[in-house]
């Protein structure tokens, strides 16, 4: 089970990943577009496919501690039942997606193997012995 933690403003920078599917993509698109328009935030691609550790289609929004309170409150008010995965950006991908992972709405299990696999590849690539 994924532990559901509410976002807390204890980091410098964050991602919000809006999760959606075929049925909810218009609501999601509006939420992402307005994040850019109203808050001037940097909005990533609108992925109608699985990317990274995300178990749902997703769109990534980057924001900082300064915008945290207003933006999180706005997301909560406007997400219309969508799940929004919020995580810190500390440079440690695994920690950011476990210890520093927060949810608005229903939490879902992330595909954390994504990071383990990358780590194995990195280690393997740098191994001097076999
Ligand atoms: Zn992210």
mmCIF file of C-alpha atoms in Angstrom, residues 17-115:
data_model
loop_
_atom_site.group_PDB
_atom_site.id
_atom_site.type_symbol
_atom_site.label_atom_id
_atom_site.label_comp_id
_atom_site.label_asym_id
_atom_site.label_seq_id
_atom_site.Cartn_x
_atom_site.Cartn_y
_atom_site.Cartn_z
ATOM 1 C CA UNK A 17 2.380 15.355 -11.771
ATOM 2 C CA UNK A 18 -1.255 15.526 -12.795
ATOM 3 C CA UNK A 19 -2.496 11.994 -13.458
ATOM 4 C CA UNK A 20 -5.277 11.387 -15.946
ATOM 5 C CA UNK A 21 -6.747 8.942 -18.436
ATOM 6 C CA UNK A 22 -8.747 9.040 -21.645
ATOM 7 C CA UNK A 23 -11.870 10.151 -19.785
ATOM 8 C CA UNK A 24 -10.284 12.828 -17.640
ATOM 9 C CA UNK A 25 -7.773 14.239 -20.096
ATOM 10 C CA UNK A 26 -9.720 17.426 -20.851
ATOM 11 C CA UNK A 27 -9.967 18.281 -17.162
ATOM 12 C CA UNK A 28 -6.257 17.514 -16.791
ATOM 13 C CA UNK A 29 -5.308 19.603 -19.824
ATOM 14 C CA UNK A 30 -7.183 22.602 -18.413
ATOM 15 C CA UNK A 31 -5.536 22.166 -14.996
ATOM 16 C CA UNK A 32 -2.063 22.057 -16.597
ATOM 17 C CA UNK A 33 -2.702 24.970 -18.984
ATOM 18 C CA UNK A 34 -4.015 27.118 -16.139
ATOM 19 C CA UNK A 35 -1.010 26.246 -13.975
ATOM 20 C CA UNK A 36 1.089 27.913 -16.639
ATOM 21 C CA UNK A 37 -1.262 30.836 -17.252
ATOM 22 C CA UNK A 38 -2.245 31.712 -13.685
ATOM 23 C CA UNK A 39 0.987 30.887 -11.868
ATOM 24 C CA UNK A 40 3.549 31.273 -14.634
ATOM 25 C CA UNK A 41 4.845 27.781 -13.890
ATOM 26 C CA UNK A 42 6.788 25.614 -16.281
ATOM 27 C CA UNK A 43 4.479 22.909 -17.655
ATOM 28 C CA UNK A 44 5.939 19.801 -19.254
ATOM 29 C CA UNK A 45 4.611 17.632 -22.037
ATOM 30 C CA UNK A 46 1.120 16.195 -21.840
ATOM 31 C CA UNK A 47 1.955 12.483 -21.927
ATOM 32 C CA UNK A 48 -0.863 10.277 -23.148
ATOM 33 C CA UNK A 49 1.344 7.289 -22.345
ATOM 34 C CA UNK A 50 3.287 5.957 -19.350
ATOM 35 C CA UNK A 51 6.594 7.709 -18.700
ATOM 36 C CA UNK A 52 9.200 7.310 -15.950
ATOM 37 C CA UNK A 53 7.913 5.831 -12.677
ATOM 38 C CA UNK A 54 4.361 7.048 -13.301
ATOM 39 C CA UNK A 55 1.635 4.383 -13.404
ATOM 40 C CA UNK A 56 -0.814 6.736 -15.175
ATOM 41 C CA UNK A 57 -0.705 9.176 -18.071
ATOM 42 C CA UNK A 58 0.745 12.373 -16.682
ATOM 43 C CA UNK A 59 1.777 15.982 -17.088
ATOM 44 C CA UNK A 60 4.534 17.543 -14.997
ATOM 45 C CA UNK A 61 4.513 21.028 -13.496
ATOM 46 C CA UNK A 62 7.589 22.466 -11.797
ATOM 47 C CA UNK A 63 7.207 24.912 -8.904
ATOM 48 C CA UNK A 64 9.152 26.278 -5.965
ATOM 49 C CA UNK A 65 8.661 26.837 -2.232
ATOM 50 C CA UNK A 66 7.549 30.406 -2.912
ATOM 51 C CA UNK A 67 4.477 29.254 -4.881
ATOM 52 C CA UNK A 68 3.795 26.195 -2.762
ATOM 53 C CA UNK A 69 0.954 27.338 -0.476
ATOM 54 C CA UNK A 70 -1.076 29.123 -3.147
ATOM 55 C CA UNK A 71 -0.496 26.576 -5.860
ATOM 56 C CA UNK A 72 -1.258 23.497 -3.739
ATOM 57 C CA UNK A 73 -4.449 25.131 -2.444
ATOM 58 C CA UNK A 74 -5.444 26.014 -6.005
ATOM 59 C CA UNK A 75 -4.719 22.469 -7.224
ATOM 60 C CA UNK A 76 -6.783 20.985 -4.414
ATOM 61 C CA UNK A 77 -9.667 23.268 -5.307
ATOM 62 C CA UNK A 78 -9.519 22.672 -9.055
ATOM 63 C CA UNK A 79 -8.349 19.108 -9.589
ATOM 64 C CA UNK A 80 -11.929 17.781 -9.851
ATOM 65 C CA UNK A 81 -11.135 14.371 -8.433
ATOM 66 C CA UNK A 82 -7.884 13.909 -10.350
ATOM 67 C CA UNK A 83 -4.892 12.488 -8.518
ATOM 68 C CA UNK A 84 -1.953 14.874 -8.337
ATOM 69 C CA UNK A 85 1.376 13.399 -7.285
ATOM 70 C CA UNK A 86 3.645 16.006 -5.683
ATOM 71 C CA UNK A 87 7.290 15.309 -4.964
ATOM 72 C CA UNK A 88 10.382 17.215 -3.892
ATOM 73 C CA UNK A 89 13.318 17.847 -6.194
ATOM 74 C CA UNK A 90 16.409 17.245 -4.087
ATOM 75 C CA UNK A 91 18.514 15.480 -6.698
ATOM 76 C CA UNK A 92 17.960 12.054 -5.136
ATOM 77 C CA UNK A 93 15.361 10.497 -7.435
ATOM 78 C CA UNK A 94 14.554 7.512 -5.256
ATOM 79 C CA UNK A 95 14.081 9.595 -2.102
ATOM 80 C CA UNK A 96 12.095 12.222 -3.995
ATOM 81 C CA UNK A 97 9.658 9.547 -5.135
ATOM 82 C CA UNK A 98 9.385 7.732 -1.763
ATOM 83 C CA UNK A 99 10.223 9.745 1.367
ATOM 84 C CA UNK A 100 9.405 13.113 -0.224
ATOM 85 C CA UNK A 101 6.338 11.964 -2.179
ATOM 86 C CA UNK A 102 2.958 13.546 -1.480
ATOM 87 C CA UNK A 103 -0.541 13.193 -2.865
ATOM 88 C CA UNK A 104 -3.659 15.161 -3.589
ATOM 89 C CA UNK A 105 -6.484 12.717 -4.069
ATOM 90 C CA UNK A 106 -6.100 8.978 -4.361
ATOM 91 C CA UNK A 107 -2.512 7.733 -4.023
ATOM 92 C CA UNK A 108 -1.333 5.103 -6.492
ATOM 93 C CA UNK A 109 1.741 2.883 -6.400
ATOM 94 C CA UNK A 110 4.633 4.253 -8.405
ATOM 95 C CA UNK A 111 6.799 2.023 -10.528
ATOM 96 C CA UNK A 112 9.884 2.404 -8.323
ATOM 97 C CA UNK A 113 11.693 -0.313 -10.268
ATOM 98 C CA UNK A 114 12.273 2.455 -12.773
ATOM 99 C CA UNK A 115 14.919 3.918 -10.432
#
